[in-house]
Amino acid sequence: MLAHLILGLLRNGEPRHGYELVTHHRALTGATLSTGNVYRELSRLAARELVRARADDSRGDGRRIPYQITEQGTELFDQWLLAPAKYGDELASWLIFMDRVPRDVRDRTLERARDMLWSQTKALERAREDALSRQHATRGPYHPLAVLLSRRLRQVTADLEFLNELRADLATESTTAEPSLPAARSERAGRATKGATR
């Protein structure tokens, strides 16, 4: 997963050294990456020829060697965006990079994420119905599985609703000259905060 994050942060072609990647990631997400892990992963990516070191730009400091994504690195990153999810919350990682990929890749990624979430809601609904029928058969007062499945179903449904709103915002933004997306995001975030405090 770290390899994909690094490739995504380099996806625009701008050379960056490890610490720049860490600070840029923090500015984008609010999360902190381990600087040591980033430098180790950059070495692995360079060995696989997915990034290349630009030692001529380091000003003599080995820690400041900037890395630039290669064509193979760009292809691998775009394939990751379009591949089925392998980890629990890859949607959050995908969202970081929606402005760094061509529009067709972005649209296909969001469509695939929507389909994946829709499938998850259907599977969770079936599992919850099965759990509830087992609960009624045993006449127990409480069945934790049904409760946990209900909670997960609400989380996935909220993600699906968010994704549909984001897709609509991005479609609107691409057809108008005004940047409406940040305002829509902050308005939704404000509604979510008000809802959480009630």
PDB file of C-alpha atoms in Angstrom:
ATOM      1  CA  MET A   1       0.000   0.000   0.000  1.00  0.00           C
ATOM      2  CA  LEU A   2       2.856   2.420   0.789  1.00  0.00           C
ATOM      3  CA  ALA A   3       4.270   1.855  -2.702  1.00  0.00           C
ATOM      4  CA  HIS A   4       0.981   3.003  -4.252  1.00  0.00           C
ATOM      5  CA  LEU A   5       0.840   6.057  -1.990  1.00  0.00           C
ATOM      6  CA  ILE A   6       4.353   7.077  -3.023  1.00  0.00           C
ATOM      7  CA  LEU A   7       3.645   6.491  -6.712  1.00  0.00           C
ATOM      8  CA  GLY A   8       0.468   8.543  -6.372  1.00  0.00           C
ATOM      9  CA  LEU A   9       2.313  11.400  -4.703  1.00  0.00           C
ATOM     10  CA  LEU A  10       4.809  11.364  -7.591  1.00  0.00           C
ATOM     11  CA  ARG A  11       2.135  10.797 -10.273  1.00  0.00           C
ATOM     12  CA  ASN A  12       2.189  14.399 -11.522  1.00  0.00           C
ATOM     13  CA  GLY A  13       5.846  13.954 -12.595  1.00  0.00           C
ATOM     14  CA  GLU A  14       7.325  16.443 -10.113  1.00  0.00           C
ATOM     15  CA  PRO A  15      10.530  15.108  -8.474  1.00  0.00           C
ATOM     16  CA  ARG A  16      10.384  14.949  -4.651  1.00  0.00           C
ATOM     17  CA  HIS A  17      12.652  13.551  -1.961  1.00  0.00           C
ATOM     18  CA  GLY A  18      11.379  11.368   0.863  1.00  0.00           C
ATOM     19  CA  TYR A  19      10.732  14.058   3.429  1.00  0.00           C
ATOM     20  CA  GLU A  20       8.846  16.143   0.855  1.00  0.00           C
ATOM     21  CA  LEU A  21       6.637  13.121   0.187  1.00  0.00           C
ATOM     22  CA  VAL A  22       5.948  12.720   3.908  1.00  0.00           C
ATOM     23  CA  THR A  23       5.031  16.393   4.373  1.00  0.00           C
ATOM     24  CA  HIS A  24       2.973  16.497   1.166  1.00  0.00           C
ATOM     25  CA  HIS A  25       1.036  13.392   2.259  1.00  0.00           C
ATOM     26  CA  ARG A  26       0.402  14.968   5.677  1.00  0.00           C
ATOM     27  CA  ALA A  27      -0.852  18.173   4.013  1.00  0.00           C
ATOM     28  CA  LEU A  28      -3.236  16.166   1.800  1.00  0.00           C
ATOM     29  CA  THR A  29      -4.565  13.715   4.398  1.00  0.00           C
ATOM     30  CA  GLY A  30      -3.666  14.869   7.911  1.00  0.00           C
ATOM     31  CA  ALA A  31      -2.008  11.464   8.464  1.00  0.00           C
ATOM     32  CA  THR A  32       1.679  10.869   9.177  1.00  0.00           C
ATOM     33  CA  LEU A  33       3.908   8.431   7.322  1.00  0.00           C
ATOM     34  CA  SER A  34       7.167   7.078   8.722  1.00  0.00           C
ATOM     35  CA  THR A  35      10.027   8.883   6.981  1.00  0.00           C
ATOM     36  CA  GLY A  36      12.259   5.804   7.289  1.00  0.00           C
ATOM     37  CA  ASN A  37       9.631   3.593   5.678  1.00  0.00           C
ATOM     38  CA  VAL A  38       9.192   6.081   2.839  1.00  0.00           C
ATOM     39  CA  TYR A  39      12.939   6.114   2.092  1.00  0.00           C
ATOM     40  CA  ARG A  40      13.101   2.298   2.217  1.00  0.00           C
ATOM     41  CA  GLU A  41      10.122   2.052  -0.150  1.00  0.00           C
ATOM     42  CA  LEU A  42      11.668   4.604  -2.513  1.00  0.00           C
ATOM     43  CA  SER A  43      14.761   2.364  -2.727  1.00  0.00           C
ATOM     44  CA  ARG A  44      12.577  -0.653  -3.537  1.00  0.00           C
ATOM     45  CA  LEU A  45      10.630   1.291  -6.150  1.00  0.00           C
ATOM     46  CA  ALA A  46      13.896   2.501  -7.734  1.00  0.00           C
ATOM     47  CA  ALA A  47      15.189  -1.087  -7.859  1.00  0.00           C
ATOM     48  CA  ARG A  48      11.989  -2.079  -9.706  1.00  0.00           C
ATOM     49  CA  GLU A  49      12.471   0.932 -12.036  1.00  0.00           C
ATOM     50  CA  LEU A  50       9.129   2.434 -11.015  1.00  0.00           C
ATOM     51  CA  VAL A  51      10.876   5.628  -9.884  1.00  0.00           C
ATOM     52  CA  ARG A  52      14.299   7.049 -10.715  1.00  0.00           C
ATOM     53  CA  ALA A  53      16.653   8.994  -8.491  1.00  0.00           C
ATOM     54  CA  ARG A  54      17.757  12.426  -9.635  1.00  0.00           C
ATOM     55  CA  ALA A  55      21.069  12.550  -7.734  1.00  0.00           C
ATOM     56  CA  ASP A  56      22.149  15.632  -9.708  1.00  0.00           C
ATOM     57  CA  ASP A  57      19.495  17.640  -7.811  1.00  0.00           C
ATOM     58  CA  SER A  58      20.497  16.489  -4.307  1.00  0.00           C
ATOM     59  CA  ARG A  59      22.928  19.355  -3.535  1.00  0.00           C
ATOM     60  CA  GLY A  60      25.345  16.774  -2.084  1.00  0.00           C
ATOM     61  CA  ASP A  61      22.926  15.552   0.600  1.00  0.00           C
ATOM     62  CA  GLY A  62      21.975  11.875   0.135  1.00  0.00           C
ATOM     63  CA  ARG A  63      18.749  12.392   2.073  1.00  0.00           C
ATOM     64  CA  ARG A  64      17.655  15.039  -0.412  1.00  0.00           C
ATOM     65  CA  ILE A  65      17.856  12.941  -3.556  1.00  0.00           C
ATOM     66  CA  PRO A  66      14.618  13.642  -5.400  1.00  0.00           C
ATOM     67  CA  TYR A  67      12.772  10.786  -7.079  1.00  0.00           C
ATOM     68  CA  GLN A  68      10.623  10.971 -10.166  1.00  0.00           C
ATOM     69  CA  ILE A  69       8.029   8.458 -11.317  1.00  0.00           C
ATOM     70  CA  THR A  70       8.828   6.480 -14.479  1.00  0.00           C
ATOM     71  CA  GLU A  71       6.413   5.504 -17.222  1.00  0.00           C
ATOM     72  CA  GLN A  72       6.227   2.000 -15.701  1.00  0.00           C
ATOM     73  CA  GLY A  73       5.461   3.539 -12.310  1.00  0.00           C
ATOM     74  CA  THR A  74       2.674   5.633 -13.793  1.00  0.00           C
ATOM     75  CA  GLU A  75       1.172   2.585 -15.520  1.00  0.00           C
ATOM     76  CA  LEU A  76       1.358   0.505 -12.323  1.00  0.00           C
ATOM     77  CA  PHE A  77      -0.292   3.268 -10.287  1.00  0.00           C
ATOM     78  CA  ASP A  78      -3.138   3.691 -12.789  1.00  0.00           C
ATOM     79  CA  GLN A  79      -3.644  -0.101 -12.866  1.00  0.00           C
ATOM     80  CA  TRP A  80      -3.901  -0.107  -9.054  1.00  0.00           C
ATOM     81  CA  LEU A  81      -6.611   2.557  -9.200  1.00  0.00           C
ATOM     82  CA  LEU A  82      -8.584   0.466 -11.680  1.00  0.00           C
ATOM     83  CA  ALA A  83      -8.042  -2.933 -10.017  1.00  0.00           C
ATOM     84  CA  PRO A  84     -10.475  -4.496  -7.517  1.00  0.00           C
ATOM     85  CA  ALA A  85      -9.836  -3.469  -3.919  1.00  0.00           C
ATOM     86  CA  LYS A  86      -7.558  -5.765  -1.949  1.00  0.00           C
ATOM     87  CA  TYR A  87      -7.516  -3.902   1.371  1.00  0.00           C
ATOM     88  CA  GLY A  88     -10.222  -2.733   3.731  1.00  0.00           C
ATOM     89  CA  ASP A  89     -10.403   0.974   2.993  1.00  0.00           C
ATOM     90  CA  GLU A  90      -8.673   1.600  -0.310  1.00  0.00           C
ATOM     91  CA  LEU A  91     -11.398   4.121  -1.165  1.00  0.00           C
ATOM     92  CA  ALA A  92      -9.757   6.639   1.178  1.00  0.00           C
ATOM     93  CA  SER A  93      -6.429   6.158  -0.624  1.00  0.00           C
ATOM     94  CA  TRP A  94      -8.025   6.416  -4.059  1.00  0.00           C
ATOM     95  CA  LEU A  95      -9.687   9.707  -3.133  1.00  0.00           C
ATOM     96  CA  ILE A  96      -6.308  11.304  -2.397  1.00  0.00           C
ATOM     97  CA  PHE A  97      -5.306  10.994  -6.035  1.00  0.00           C
ATOM     98  CA  MET A  98      -8.436  11.794  -8.028  1.00  0.00           C
ATOM     99  CA  ASP A  99      -6.940  15.080  -9.248  1.00  0.00           C
ATOM    100  CA  ARG A 100      -3.672  13.446 -10.363  1.00  0.00           C
ATOM    101  CA  VAL A 101      -4.997  11.058 -12.976  1.00  0.00           C
ATOM    102  CA  PRO A 102      -6.650  11.621 -16.336  1.00  0.00           C
ATOM    103  CA  ARG A 103     -10.403  12.191 -16.150  1.00  0.00           C
ATOM    104  CA  ASP A 104     -11.253   8.835 -17.760  1.00  0.00           C
ATOM    105  CA  VAL A 105      -9.161   6.977 -15.149  1.00  0.00           C
ATOM    106  CA  ARG A 106     -10.821   9.004 -12.379  1.00  0.00           C
ATOM    107  CA  ASP A 107     -14.306   8.317 -13.705  1.00  0.00           C
ATOM    108  CA  ARG A 108     -13.660   4.580 -14.111  1.00  0.00           C
ATOM    109  CA  THR A 109     -12.122   4.394 -10.617  1.00  0.00           C
ATOM    110  CA  LEU A 110     -15.122   6.105  -9.021  1.00  0.00           C
ATOM    111  CA  GLU A 111     -17.552   3.944 -11.009  1.00  0.00           C
ATOM    112  CA  ARG A 112     -15.737   0.798  -9.880  1.00  0.00           C
ATOM    113  CA  ALA A 113     -15.742   1.989  -6.266  1.00  0.00           C
ATOM    114  CA  ARG A 114     -19.488   2.690  -6.512  1.00  0.00           C
ATOM    115  CA  ASP A 115     -20.140  -0.796  -7.894  1.00  0.00           C
ATOM    116  CA  MET A 116     -17.997  -2.353  -5.159  1.00  0.00           C
ATOM    117  CA  LEU A 117     -19.872  -0.484  -2.407  1.00  0.00           C
ATOM    118  CA  TRP A 118     -23.248  -1.355  -3.930  1.00  0.00           C
ATOM    119  CA  SER A 119     -22.260  -5.052  -3.967  1.00  0.00           C
ATOM    120  CA  GLN A 120     -21.151  -4.797  -0.347  1.00  0.00           C
ATOM    121  CA  THR A 121     -24.522  -3.343   0.686  1.00  0.00           C
ATOM    122  CA  LYS A 122     -26.359  -6.244  -0.979  1.00  0.00           C
ATOM    123  CA  ALA A 123     -24.097  -8.843   0.670  1.00  0.00           C
ATOM    124  CA  LEU A 124     -24.469  -7.156   4.075  1.00  0.00           C
ATOM    125  CA  GLU A 125     -28.266  -6.978   3.719  1.00  0.00           C
ATOM    126  CA  ARG A 126     -28.414 -10.731   2.994  1.00  0.00           C
ATOM    127  CA  ALA A 127     -26.069 -11.575   5.867  1.00  0.00           C
ATOM    128  CA  ARG A 128     -28.100  -9.387   8.241  1.00  0.00           C
ATOM    129  CA  GLU A 129     -31.376 -11.047   7.183  1.00  0.00           C
ATOM    130  CA  ASP A 130     -29.812 -14.479   7.790  1.00  0.00           C
ATOM    131  CA  ALA A 131     -28.553 -13.385  11.210  1.00  0.00           C
ATOM    132  CA  LEU A 132     -31.981 -12.001  12.144  1.00  0.00           C
ATOM    133  CA  SER A 133     -33.745 -15.198  11.074  1.00  0.00           C
ATOM    134  CA  ARG A 134     -31.316 -17.250  13.182  1.00  0.00           C
ATOM    135  CA  GLN A 135     -31.941 -14.863  16.089  1.00  0.00           C
ATOM    136  CA  HIS A 136     -35.713 -15.388  15.805  1.00  0.00           C
ATOM    137  CA  ALA A 137     -35.243 -19.174  15.557  1.00  0.00           C
ATOM    138  CA  THR A 138     -33.281 -19.286  18.816  1.00  0.00           C
ATOM    139  CA  ARG A 139     -35.576 -16.682  20.428  1.00  0.00           C
ATOM    140  CA  GLY A 140     -32.570 -15.026  22.017  1.00  0.00           C
ATOM    141  CA  PRO A 141     -32.997 -11.477  23.287  1.00  0.00           C
ATOM    142  CA  TYR A 142     -29.922 -10.165  21.549  1.00  0.00           C
ATOM    143  CA  HIS A 143     -27.774 -11.269  18.643  1.00  0.00           C
ATOM    144  CA  PRO A 144     -24.515  -9.324  18.275  1.00  0.00           C
ATOM    145  CA  LEU A 145     -23.928 -10.465  14.690  1.00  0.00           C
ATOM    146  CA  ALA A 146     -27.134  -8.798  13.461  1.00  0.00           C
ATOM    147  CA  VAL A 147     -26.204  -5.590  15.307  1.00  0.00           C
ATOM    148  CA  LEU A 148     -22.658  -5.551  13.929  1.00  0.00           C
ATOM    149  CA  LEU A 149     -23.908  -6.223  10.398  1.00  0.00           C
ATOM    150  CA  SER A 150     -26.424  -3.374  10.741  1.00  0.00           C
ATOM    151  CA  ARG A 151     -23.647  -1.029  11.810  1.00  0.00           C
ATOM    152  CA  ARG A 152     -21.423  -2.068   8.896  1.00  0.00           C
ATOM    153  CA  LEU A 153     -24.334  -1.709   6.469  1.00  0.00           C
ATOM    154  CA  ARG A 154     -24.894   1.878   7.605  1.00  0.00           C
ATOM    155  CA  GLN A 155     -21.200   2.667   7.174  1.00  0.00           C
ATOM    156  CA  VAL A 156     -21.101   1.250   3.648  1.00  0.00           C
ATOM    157  CA  THR A 157     -24.369   3.016   2.750  1.00  0.00           C
ATOM    158  CA  ALA A 158     -22.892   6.317   3.973  1.00  0.00           C
ATOM    159  CA  ASP A 159     -19.771   5.721   1.848  1.00  0.00           C
ATOM    160  CA  LEU A 160     -21.961   4.993  -1.164  1.00  0.00           C
ATOM    161  CA  GLU A 161     -23.968   8.182  -0.611  1.00  0.00           C
ATOM    162  CA  PHE A 162     -20.767  10.195  -0.231  1.00  0.00           C
ATOM    163  CA  LEU A 163     -19.329   8.696  -3.416  1.00  0.00           C
ATOM    164  CA  ASN A 164     -22.472   9.490  -5.406  1.00  0.00           C
ATOM    165  CA  GLU A 165     -22.339  13.114  -4.184  1.00  0.00           C
ATOM    166  CA  LEU A 166     -18.637  13.363  -5.027  1.00  0.00           C
ATOM    167  CA  ARG A 167     -19.218  12.011  -8.535  1.00  0.00           C
ATOM    168  CA  ALA A 168     -21.976  14.574  -9.054  1.00  0.00           C
ATOM    169  CA  ASP A 169     -19.731  17.378  -7.734  1.00  0.00           C
ATOM    170  CA  LEU A 170     -16.888  16.357 -10.034  1.00  0.00           C
ATOM    171  CA  ALA A 171     -19.229  16.166 -13.033  1.00  0.00           C
ATOM    172  CA  THR A 172     -20.579  19.639 -12.221  1.00  0.00           C
ATOM    173  CA  GLU A 173     -17.082  21.039 -11.737  1.00  0.00           C
ATOM    174  CA  SER A 174     -15.890  19.731 -15.092  1.00  0.00           C
ATOM    175  CA  THR A 175     -18.805  21.394 -16.930  1.00  0.00           C
ATOM    176  CA  THR A 176     -18.566  24.801 -15.216  1.00  0.00           C
ATOM    177  CA  ALA A 177     -15.788  27.338 -15.015  1.00  0.00           C
ATOM    178  CA  GLU A 178     -16.319  27.912 -11.290  1.00  0.00           C
ATOM    179  CA  PRO A 179     -14.629  25.586  -8.773  1.00  0.00           C
ATOM    180  CA  SER A 180     -17.715  24.343  -6.885  1.00  0.00           C
ATOM    181  CA  LEU A 181     -16.189  21.195  -5.390  1.00  0.00           C
ATOM    182  CA  PRO A 182     -14.445  22.669  -2.313  1.00  0.00           C
ATOM    183  CA  ALA A 183     -17.601  24.553  -1.299  1.00  0.00           C
ATOM    184  CA  ALA A 184     -19.724  21.434  -1.678  1.00  0.00           C
ATOM    185  CA  ARG A 185     -17.234  19.385   0.345  1.00  0.00           C
ATOM    186  CA  SER A 186     -17.084  21.875   3.206  1.00  0.00           C
ATOM    187  CA  GLU A 187     -20.878  22.202   3.214  1.00  0.00           C
ATOM    188  CA  ARG A 188     -21.239  18.402   3.468  1.00  0.00           C
ATOM    189  CA  ALA A 189     -18.565  18.249   6.168  1.00  0.00           C
ATOM    190  CA  GLY A 190     -20.478  20.905   8.128  1.00  0.00           C
ATOM    191  CA  ARG A 191     -23.713  18.924   7.828  1.00  0.00           C
ATOM    192  CA  ALA A 192     -21.920  15.764   8.948  1.00  0.00           C
ATOM    193  CA  THR A 193     -20.453  17.546  11.976  1.00  0.00           C
ATOM    194  CA  LYS A 194     -23.858  18.941  12.980  1.00  0.00           C
ATOM    195  CA  GLY A 195     -25.417  15.498  12.577  1.00  0.00           C
ATOM    196  CA  ALA A 196     -22.721  13.885  14.697  1.00  0.00           C
ATOM    197  CA  THR A 197     -23.232  16.311  17.575  1.00  0.00           C
ATOM    198  CA  ARG A 198     -27.000  15.783  17.797  1.00  0.00           C
TER     199      ARG A 198
END
